[in-house]
PDB file of C-alpha atoms in Angstrom:
ATOM      1  CA  UNK J   1      11.971  62.671 -13.373  1.00 64.00           C
ATOM      2  CA  UNK J   2      10.624  61.577 -16.760  1.00 75.00           C
ATOM      3  CA  UNK J   3       6.956  61.403 -15.723  1.00 93.00           C
ATOM      4  CA  UNK J   4       4.839  60.570 -18.789  1.00 96.00           C
ATOM      5  CA  UNK J   5       6.743  60.090 -22.039  1.00 96.00           C
ATOM      6  CA  UNK J   6       5.048  60.059 -25.435  1.00 97.00           C
ATOM      7  CA  UNK J   7       6.563  59.138 -28.768  1.00 96.00           C
ATOM      8  CA  UNK J   8       6.666  60.335 -31.436  1.00 97.00           C
ATOM      9  CA  UNK J   9       6.211  64.092 -30.946  1.00 96.00           C
ATOM     10  CA  UNK J  10       5.187  64.666 -34.552  1.00 96.00           C
ATOM     11  CA  UNK J  11       3.868  62.363 -37.258  1.00 96.00           C
ATOM     12  CA  UNK J  12       2.441  62.793 -40.739  1.00 97.00           C
ATOM     13  CA  UNK J  13       0.449  59.943 -42.233  1.00 97.00           C
ATOM     14  CA  UNK J  14      -1.346  59.329 -45.472  1.00 97.00           C
ATOM     15  CA  UNK J  15      -4.974  58.260 -45.391  1.00 98.00           C
ATOM     16  CA  UNK J  16      -5.182  54.522 -44.775  1.00 97.00           C
ATOM     17  CA  UNK J  17      -1.780  54.149 -43.135  1.00 97.00           C
ATOM     18  CA  UNK J  18      -1.469  52.688 -39.683  1.00 97.00           C
ATOM     19  CA  UNK J  19       0.653  53.692 -36.736  1.00 96.00           C
ATOM     20  CA  UNK J  20       1.018  53.267 -32.996  1.00 97.00           C
ATOM     21  CA  UNK J  21       1.470  56.072 -30.494  1.00 98.00           C
ATOM     22  CA  UNK J  22       3.524  55.035 -27.512  1.00 97.00           C
ATOM     23  CA  UNK J  23       3.119  56.185 -23.926  1.00 97.00           C
ATOM     24  CA  UNK J  24       5.082  55.207 -20.843  1.00 97.00           C
ATOM     25  CA  UNK J  25       4.983  56.447 -17.257  1.00 96.00           C
ATOM     26  CA  UNK J  26       7.519  55.860 -14.517  1.00 95.00           C
ATOM     27  CA  UNK J  27       5.372  56.838 -11.511  1.00 92.00           C
ATOM     28  CA  UNK J  28       3.871  53.378 -10.891  1.00 91.00           C
ATOM     29  CA  UNK J  29       0.402  54.731 -11.668  1.00 89.00           C
ATOM     30  CA  UNK J  30      -2.322  52.195 -12.224  1.00 87.00           C
ATOM     31  CA  UNK J  31      -4.635  54.268 -14.459  1.00 88.00           C
ATOM     32  CA  UNK J  32      -3.720  55.607 -17.894  1.00 91.00           C
ATOM     33  CA  UNK J  33      -5.630  57.578 -20.515  1.00 92.00           C
ATOM     34  CA  UNK J  34      -5.528  58.691 -24.125  1.00 96.00           C
ATOM     35  CA  UNK J  35      -7.093  62.026 -25.052  1.00 95.00           C
ATOM     36  CA  UNK J  36      -7.311  63.938 -28.295  1.00 96.00           C
ATOM     37  CA  UNK J  37      -7.491  67.698 -28.621  1.00 96.00           C
ATOM     38  CA  UNK J  38      -8.703  69.437 -31.747  1.00 94.00           C
ATOM     39  CA  UNK J  39      -8.005  73.148 -32.352  1.00 84.00           C
ATOM     40  CA  UNK J  40      -9.910  75.389 -29.958  1.00 79.00           C
ATOM     41  CA  UNK J  41     -11.471  72.424 -28.203  1.00 82.00           C
ATOM     42  CA  UNK J  42     -11.119  70.756 -24.863  1.00 86.00           C
ATOM     43  CA  UNK J  43      -9.702  67.277 -24.464  1.00 91.00           C
ATOM     44  CA  UNK J  44     -11.841  64.309 -25.398  1.00 92.00           C
ATOM     45  CA  UNK J  45     -11.217  60.875 -23.930  1.00 91.00           C
ATOM     46  CA  UNK J  46     -10.506  58.131 -26.459  1.00 95.00           C
ATOM     47  CA  UNK J  47      -9.706  55.109 -24.279  1.00 94.00           C
ATOM     48  CA  UNK J  48      -8.612  54.497 -20.741  1.00 91.00           C
ATOM     49  CA  UNK J  49      -7.125  51.732 -18.662  1.00 91.00           C
ATOM     50  CA  UNK J  50      -8.035  51.673 -14.991  1.00 85.00           C
ATOM     51  CA  UNK J  51      -5.528  48.949 -14.240  1.00 85.00           C
ATOM     52  CA  UNK J  52      -3.056  46.658 -15.946  1.00 87.00           C
ATOM     53  CA  UNK J  53      -4.906  44.234 -18.173  1.00 88.00           C
ATOM     54  CA  UNK J  54      -8.080  46.296 -18.542  1.00 90.00           C
ATOM     55  CA  UNK J  55      -9.114  48.861 -21.146  1.00 94.00           C
ATOM     56  CA  UNK J  56     -12.373  50.706 -21.747  1.00 92.00           C
ATOM     57  CA  UNK J  57     -13.817  53.042 -24.343  1.00 93.00           C
ATOM     58  CA  UNK J  58     -14.073  56.736 -23.714  1.00 91.00           C
ATOM     59  CA  UNK J  59     -16.074  59.392 -25.523  1.00 90.00           C
ATOM     60  CA  UNK J  60     -14.534  59.000 -29.007  1.00 94.00           C
ATOM     61  CA  UNK J  61     -13.111  55.461 -29.456  1.00 96.00           C
ATOM     62  CA  UNK J  62     -14.036  54.820 -33.102  1.00 96.00           C
ATOM     63  CA  UNK J  63     -11.032  54.244 -35.328  1.00 96.00           C
ATOM     64  CA  UNK J  64      -8.667  53.504 -32.454  1.00 97.00           C
ATOM     65  CA  UNK J  65      -7.421  50.503 -30.515  1.00 97.00           C
ATOM     66  CA  UNK J  66      -5.330  50.408 -27.357  1.00 97.00           C
ATOM     67  CA  UNK J  67      -3.060  48.019 -25.540  1.00 97.00           C
ATOM     68  CA  UNK J  68      -2.042  48.175 -21.897  1.00 95.00           C
ATOM     69  CA  UNK J  69       1.195  46.310 -22.399  1.00 88.00           C
ATOM     70  CA  UNK J  70       2.175  46.396 -18.734  1.00 95.00           C
ATOM     71  CA  UNK J  71       1.726  48.790 -15.843  1.00 94.00           C
ATOM     72  CA  UNK J  72       4.064  51.351 -17.401  1.00 96.00           C
ATOM     73  CA  UNK J  73       2.967  51.370 -21.023  1.00 97.00           C
ATOM     74  CA  UNK J  74      -0.287  52.207 -22.796  1.00 97.00           C
ATOM     75  CA  UNK J  75      -0.266  52.405 -26.587  1.00 97.00           C
ATOM     76  CA  UNK J  76      -2.808  53.836 -29.015  1.00 98.00           C
ATOM     77  CA  UNK J  77      -3.124  52.372 -32.506  1.00 98.00           C
ATOM     78  CA  UNK J  78      -4.699  53.844 -35.606  1.00 97.00           C
ATOM     79  CA  UNK J  79      -5.352  50.921 -37.950  1.00 93.00           C
ATOM     80  CA  UNK J  80      -6.396  52.979 -40.974  1.00 96.00           C
ATOM     81  CA  UNK J  81      -5.795  56.667 -40.458  1.00 96.00           C
ATOM     82  CA  UNK J  82      -8.354  59.200 -41.660  1.00 97.00           C
ATOM     83  CA  UNK J  83      -8.077  63.000 -42.015  1.00 96.00           C
ATOM     84  CA  UNK J  84     -10.633  63.337 -39.184  1.00 96.00           C
ATOM     85  CA  UNK J  85      -7.998  61.874 -36.879  1.00 97.00           C
ATOM     86  CA  UNK J  86      -5.715  64.853 -37.394  1.00 97.00           C
ATOM     87  CA  UNK J  87      -5.281  66.111 -33.858  1.00 97.00           C
ATOM     88  CA  UNK J  88      -2.959  66.439 -30.907  1.00 97.00           C
ATOM     89  CA  UNK J  89      -2.926  63.313 -28.782  1.00 98.00           C
ATOM     90  CA  UNK J  90      -2.164  63.338 -25.072  1.00 97.00           C
ATOM     91  CA  UNK J  91      -1.448  60.444 -22.784  1.00 97.00           C
ATOM     92  CA  UNK J  92      -2.031  60.830 -19.052  1.00 93.00           C
ATOM     93  CA  UNK J  93      -1.722  58.774 -15.893  1.00 91.00           C
ATOM     94  CA  UNK J  94      -2.911  58.907 -12.308  1.00 87.00           C
ATOM     95  CA  UNK J  95      -2.686  56.780  -9.193  1.00 82.00           C
ATOM     96  CA  UNK J  96      -6.226  55.969  -8.131  1.00 72.00           C
ATOM     97  CA  UNK J  97      -7.176  54.062  -4.973  1.00 61.00           C
ATOM     98  CA  UNK J  98      -8.625  50.709  -5.889  1.00 52.00           C
ATOM     99  CA  UNK J  99      -8.368  51.400  -9.604  1.00 48.00           C
ATOM    100  CA  UNK J 100     -11.423  53.647  -9.662  1.00 50.00           C
ATOM    101  CA  UNK J 101     -11.534  57.395  -9.415  1.00 49.00           C
ATOM    102  CA  UNK J 102     -14.195  57.837  -6.759  1.00 49.00           C
ATOM    103  CA  UNK J 103     -13.146  61.139  -5.330  1.00 47.00           C
ATOM    104  CA  UNK J 104      -9.583  61.192  -6.340  1.00 50.00           C
ATOM    105  CA  UNK J 105      -7.183  63.278  -4.417  1.00 64.00           C
ATOM    106  CA  UNK J 106      -4.407  62.522  -6.843  1.00 74.00           C
ATOM    107  CA  UNK J 107      -2.992  64.541  -9.706  1.00 83.00           C
ATOM    108  CA  UNK J 108      -3.320  63.651 -13.352  1.00 87.00           C
ATOM    109  CA  UNK J 109       0.024  63.794 -15.158  1.00 91.00           C
ATOM    110  CA  UNK J 110       0.152  64.438 -18.889  1.00 94.00           C
ATOM    111  CA  UNK J 111       2.710  63.794 -21.569  1.00 96.00           C
ATOM    112  CA  UNK J 112       3.813  66.554 -23.910  1.00 94.00           C
ATOM    113  CA  UNK J 113       1.613  65.369 -26.746  1.00 96.00           C
ATOM    114  CA  UNK J 114       1.852  63.959 -30.266  1.00 97.00           C
ATOM    115  CA  UNK J 115       0.912  66.207 -33.164  1.00 96.00           C
ATOM    116  CA  UNK J 116      -0.599  63.924 -35.813  1.00 97.00           C
ATOM    117  CA  UNK J 117      -1.523  65.025 -39.313  1.00 97.00           C
ATOM    118  CA  UNK J 118      -3.361  62.719 -41.694  1.00 97.00           C
ATOM    119  CA  UNK J 119      -3.302  63.813 -45.321  1.00 96.00           C
TER     120      UNK J 119
ATOM    121  CA  UNK D   1     -20.027  64.290 -14.465  1.00 60.00           C
ATOM    122  CA  UNK D   2     -21.044  67.713 -13.175  1.00 68.00           C
ATOM    123  CA  UNK D   3     -21.666  70.352 -15.825  1.00 82.00           C
ATOM    124  CA  UNK D   4     -19.336  73.343 -15.656  1.00 89.00           C
ATOM    125  CA  UNK D   5     -19.579  76.890 -16.946  1.00 94.00           C
ATOM    126  CA  UNK D   6     -16.462  79.003 -17.423  1.00 96.00           C
ATOM    127  CA  UNK D   7     -15.896  82.241 -19.343  1.00 97.00           C
ATOM    128  CA  UNK D   8     -14.389  81.575 -22.761  1.00 95.00           C
ATOM    129  CA  UNK D   9     -11.647  84.120 -22.171  1.00 97.00           C
ATOM    130  CA  UNK D  10     -10.385  86.669 -19.681  1.00 97.00           C
ATOM    131  CA  UNK D  11      -7.758  89.334 -19.854  1.00 97.00           C
ATOM    132  CA  UNK D  12      -5.612  90.750 -17.082  1.00 96.00           C
ATOM    133  CA  UNK D  13      -2.507  92.817 -16.607  1.00 96.00           C
ATOM    134  CA  UNK D  14       0.823  91.506 -15.481  1.00 96.00           C
ATOM    135  CA  UNK D  15       1.462  91.623 -11.727  1.00 95.00           C
ATOM    136  CA  UNK D  16      -2.229  92.028 -10.938  1.00 96.00           C
ATOM    137  CA  UNK D  17      -4.459  89.413  -9.267  1.00 96.00           C
ATOM    138  CA  UNK D  18      -6.667  87.276 -11.473  1.00 97.00           C
ATOM    139  CA  UNK D  19      -9.912  85.639 -10.414  1.00 98.00           C
ATOM    140  CA  UNK D  20     -11.101  82.848 -12.692  1.00 98.00           C
ATOM    141  CA  UNK D  21     -14.707  81.814 -11.969  1.00 98.00           C
ATOM    142  CA  UNK D  22     -16.358  78.441 -12.478  1.00 97.00           C
ATOM    143  CA  UNK D  23     -19.945  77.347 -11.937  1.00 96.00           C
ATOM    144  CA  UNK D  24     -20.611  73.676 -11.226  1.00 92.00           C
ATOM    145  CA  UNK D  25     -24.117  73.622  -9.838  1.00 88.00           C
ATOM    146  CA  UNK D  26     -24.643  69.858 -10.338  1.00 86.00           C
ATOM    147  CA  UNK D  27     -21.534  68.781  -8.464  1.00 86.00           C
ATOM    148  CA  UNK D  28     -21.952  65.728  -6.254  1.00 82.00           C
ATOM    149  CA  UNK D  29     -21.051  65.755  -2.594  1.00 81.00           C
ATOM    150  CA  UNK D  30     -17.923  63.650  -3.012  1.00 78.00           C
ATOM    151  CA  UNK D  31     -16.502  65.304  -6.120  1.00 82.00           C
ATOM    152  CA  UNK D  32     -13.311  67.236  -5.732  1.00 86.00           C
ATOM    153  CA  UNK D  33     -12.926  70.468  -7.698  1.00 90.00           C
ATOM    154  CA  UNK D  34      -9.816  70.270  -9.809  1.00 91.00           C
ATOM    155  CA  UNK D  35      -8.089  73.028 -11.742  1.00 94.00           C
ATOM    156  CA  UNK D  36      -5.626  72.329 -14.492  1.00 94.00           C
ATOM    157  CA  UNK D  37      -3.995  74.659 -16.963  1.00 97.00           C
ATOM    158  CA  UNK D  38      -2.552  74.173 -20.411  1.00 95.00           C
ATOM    159  CA  UNK D  39       0.296  76.358 -21.549  1.00 95.00           C
ATOM    160  CA  UNK D  40       0.716  76.828 -25.310  1.00 91.00           C
ATOM    161  CA  UNK D  41       1.886  73.675 -27.091  1.00 89.00           C
ATOM    162  CA  UNK D  42       2.008  71.652 -23.872  1.00 92.00           C
ATOM    163  CA  UNK D  43      -0.086  69.060 -22.110  1.00 94.00           C
ATOM    164  CA  UNK D  44      -2.304  70.159 -19.230  1.00 94.00           C
ATOM    165  CA  UNK D  45      -0.716  70.473 -15.816  1.00 94.00           C
ATOM    166  CA  UNK D  46      -2.192  70.346 -12.342  1.00 92.00           C
ATOM    167  CA  UNK D  47      -2.807  73.644 -10.563  1.00 94.00           C
ATOM    168  CA  UNK D  48      -4.842  72.969  -7.449  1.00 92.00           C
ATOM    169  CA  UNK D  49      -7.801  71.021  -6.120  1.00 90.00           C
ATOM    170  CA  UNK D  50     -10.125  71.084  -3.143  1.00 89.00           C
ATOM    171  CA  UNK D  51     -13.262  69.587  -1.675  1.00 88.00           C
ATOM    172  CA  UNK D  52     -14.936  72.049   0.686  1.00 89.00           C
ATOM    173  CA  UNK D  53     -12.379  74.353   2.249  1.00 87.00           C
ATOM    174  CA  UNK D  54     -10.365  77.028   0.525  1.00 92.00           C
ATOM    175  CA  UNK D  55      -6.944  75.813  -0.554  1.00 92.00           C
ATOM    176  CA  UNK D  56      -3.625  77.488  -1.145  1.00 94.00           C
ATOM    177  CA  UNK D  57      -0.452  76.309  -2.797  1.00 90.00           C
ATOM    178  CA  UNK D  58       2.561  77.962  -4.370  1.00 90.00           C
ATOM    179  CA  UNK D  59       0.786  78.354  -7.705  1.00 90.00           C
ATOM    180  CA  UNK D  60      -2.652  79.618  -6.742  1.00 95.00           C
ATOM    181  CA  UNK D  61      -5.533  79.735  -4.299  1.00 97.00           C
ATOM    182  CA  UNK D  62      -8.884  78.054  -4.677  1.00 97.00           C
ATOM    183  CA  UNK D  63     -11.951  79.622  -3.138  1.00 97.00           C
ATOM    184  CA  UNK D  64     -14.941  77.274  -2.914  1.00 95.00           C
ATOM    185  CA  UNK D  65     -18.430  78.586  -2.295  1.00 95.00           C
ATOM    186  CA  UNK D  66     -20.158  77.304   0.805  1.00 93.00           C
ATOM    187  CA  UNK D  67     -22.779  75.469  -1.286  1.00 93.00           C
ATOM    188  CA  UNK D  68     -19.996  74.142  -3.567  1.00 93.00           C
ATOM    189  CA  UNK D  69     -21.874  75.206  -6.663  1.00 93.00           C
ATOM    190  CA  UNK D  70     -19.101  77.524  -7.732  1.00 95.00           C
ATOM    191  CA  UNK D  71     -15.420  78.101  -7.213  1.00 96.00           C
ATOM    192  CA  UNK D  72     -12.796  80.692  -8.082  1.00 97.00           C
ATOM    193  CA  UNK D  73      -9.178  80.145  -8.958  1.00 98.00           C
ATOM    194  CA  UNK D  74      -7.045  83.038  -7.770  1.00 98.00           C
ATOM    195  CA  UNK D  75      -3.666  83.887  -9.209  1.00 97.00           C
ATOM    196  CA  UNK D  76      -2.327  86.411  -6.764  1.00 94.00           C
ATOM    197  CA  UNK D  77       0.131  88.131  -9.051  1.00 94.00           C
ATOM    198  CA  UNK D  78      -0.147  87.131 -12.684  1.00 95.00           C
ATOM    199  CA  UNK D  79       2.938  86.869 -14.849  1.00 96.00           C
ATOM    200  CA  UNK D  80       3.230  86.455 -18.597  1.00 96.00           C
ATOM    201  CA  UNK D  81       3.984  82.775 -17.971  1.00 95.00           C
ATOM    202  CA  UNK D  82       0.478  82.359 -16.531  1.00 97.00           C
ATOM    203  CA  UNK D  83      -1.083  82.909 -19.953  1.00 97.00           C
ATOM    204  CA  UNK D  84      -2.823  79.595 -20.589  1.00 97.00           C
ATOM    205  CA  UNK D  85      -6.159  77.837 -20.833  1.00 96.00           C
ATOM    206  CA  UNK D  86      -7.507  77.078 -17.361  1.00 97.00           C
ATOM    207  CA  UNK D  87      -9.816  74.119 -16.863  1.00 95.00           C
ATOM    208  CA  UNK D  88     -12.186  73.758 -13.949  1.00 94.00           C
ATOM    209  CA  UNK D  89     -13.088  70.084 -13.455  1.00 90.00           C
ATOM    210  CA  UNK D  90     -15.443  68.862 -10.780  1.00 87.00           C
ATOM    211  CA  UNK D  91     -15.224  65.141 -10.678  1.00 79.00           C
ATOM    212  CA  UNK D  92     -13.547  61.911 -10.151  1.00 62.00           C
ATOM    213  CA  UNK D  93     -16.820  60.034 -10.161  1.00 53.00           C
ATOM    214  CA  UNK D  94     -15.692  57.101 -12.252  1.00 61.00           C
ATOM    215  CA  UNK D  95     -12.758  55.220 -13.679  1.00 62.00           C
ATOM    216  CA  UNK D  96     -12.825  57.281 -16.842  1.00 68.00           C
ATOM    217  CA  UNK D  97     -10.770  60.111 -15.508  1.00 71.00           C
ATOM    218  CA  UNK D  98     -11.529  63.793 -15.595  1.00 79.00           C
ATOM    219  CA  UNK D  99     -13.604  65.565 -18.254  1.00 82.00           C
ATOM    220  CA  UNK D 100     -11.906  68.595 -19.751  1.00 87.00           C
ATOM    221  CA  UNK D 101     -14.201  71.210 -21.266  1.00 87.00           C
ATOM    222  CA  UNK D 102     -13.047  74.196 -23.277  1.00 90.00           C
ATOM    223  CA  UNK D 103     -11.778  76.113 -20.252  1.00 94.00           C
ATOM    224  CA  UNK D 104     -10.974  79.810 -19.934  1.00 97.00           C
ATOM    225  CA  UNK D 105      -8.291  81.303 -22.131  1.00 96.00           C
ATOM    226  CA  UNK D 106      -6.379  83.702 -19.878  1.00 98.00           C
ATOM    227  CA  UNK D 107      -4.556  86.511 -21.627  1.00 97.00           C
ATOM    228  CA  UNK D 108      -1.953  88.478 -19.690  1.00 97.00           C
ATOM    229  CA  UNK D 109      -1.031  91.931 -20.923  1.00 95.00           C
ATOM    230  CA  UNK D 110       2.438  93.281 -20.079  1.00 93.00           C
TER     231      UNK D 110
END
């Protein structure tokens, strides 16, 4: 019962370095999401993928790119990390009928998060 | 997405019931009302959801107002493990998932 697995759990980068956060789910969900959470704040959506082969921008996409590698995996890339990207990153997935959340009756499953610090 | 209003924080005693309120006056007719919680240093986890009728599960109960403009999450007997941030999320209106606000920080006193 792995659910949603994120790697790494912790990462420290220097300004300008690049890295990729990995996310995989084993529940055959079609929709996957990347959120960031800053201290004392709610979660903000960075990118999402409603189905394999599609990705769309969320609320705060600048400075990030994503890849939906296959149905299981959805990665988040920081091409040139900045201190403003210091945050906790969460990946999530959900099974949505038809690929769109219309009035979803399904549960969103989250990974345990990646704590990223950019110095 | 419907706008939600939740108290920033609430405090309760262990083994007492807790009622967490949420106002969502702009909710659409097809939006479910979802509740998630986030324990310290963890990702959010599902608690309960409903559409019109009150709902019960092993974790909590959800009371939905008749006009659906508000709801209340009820923890019948709070434990220290229930200390978390609770998010009320009306929605599901698009492919971009659920919108998590700041939620209510629930503090449980022993």
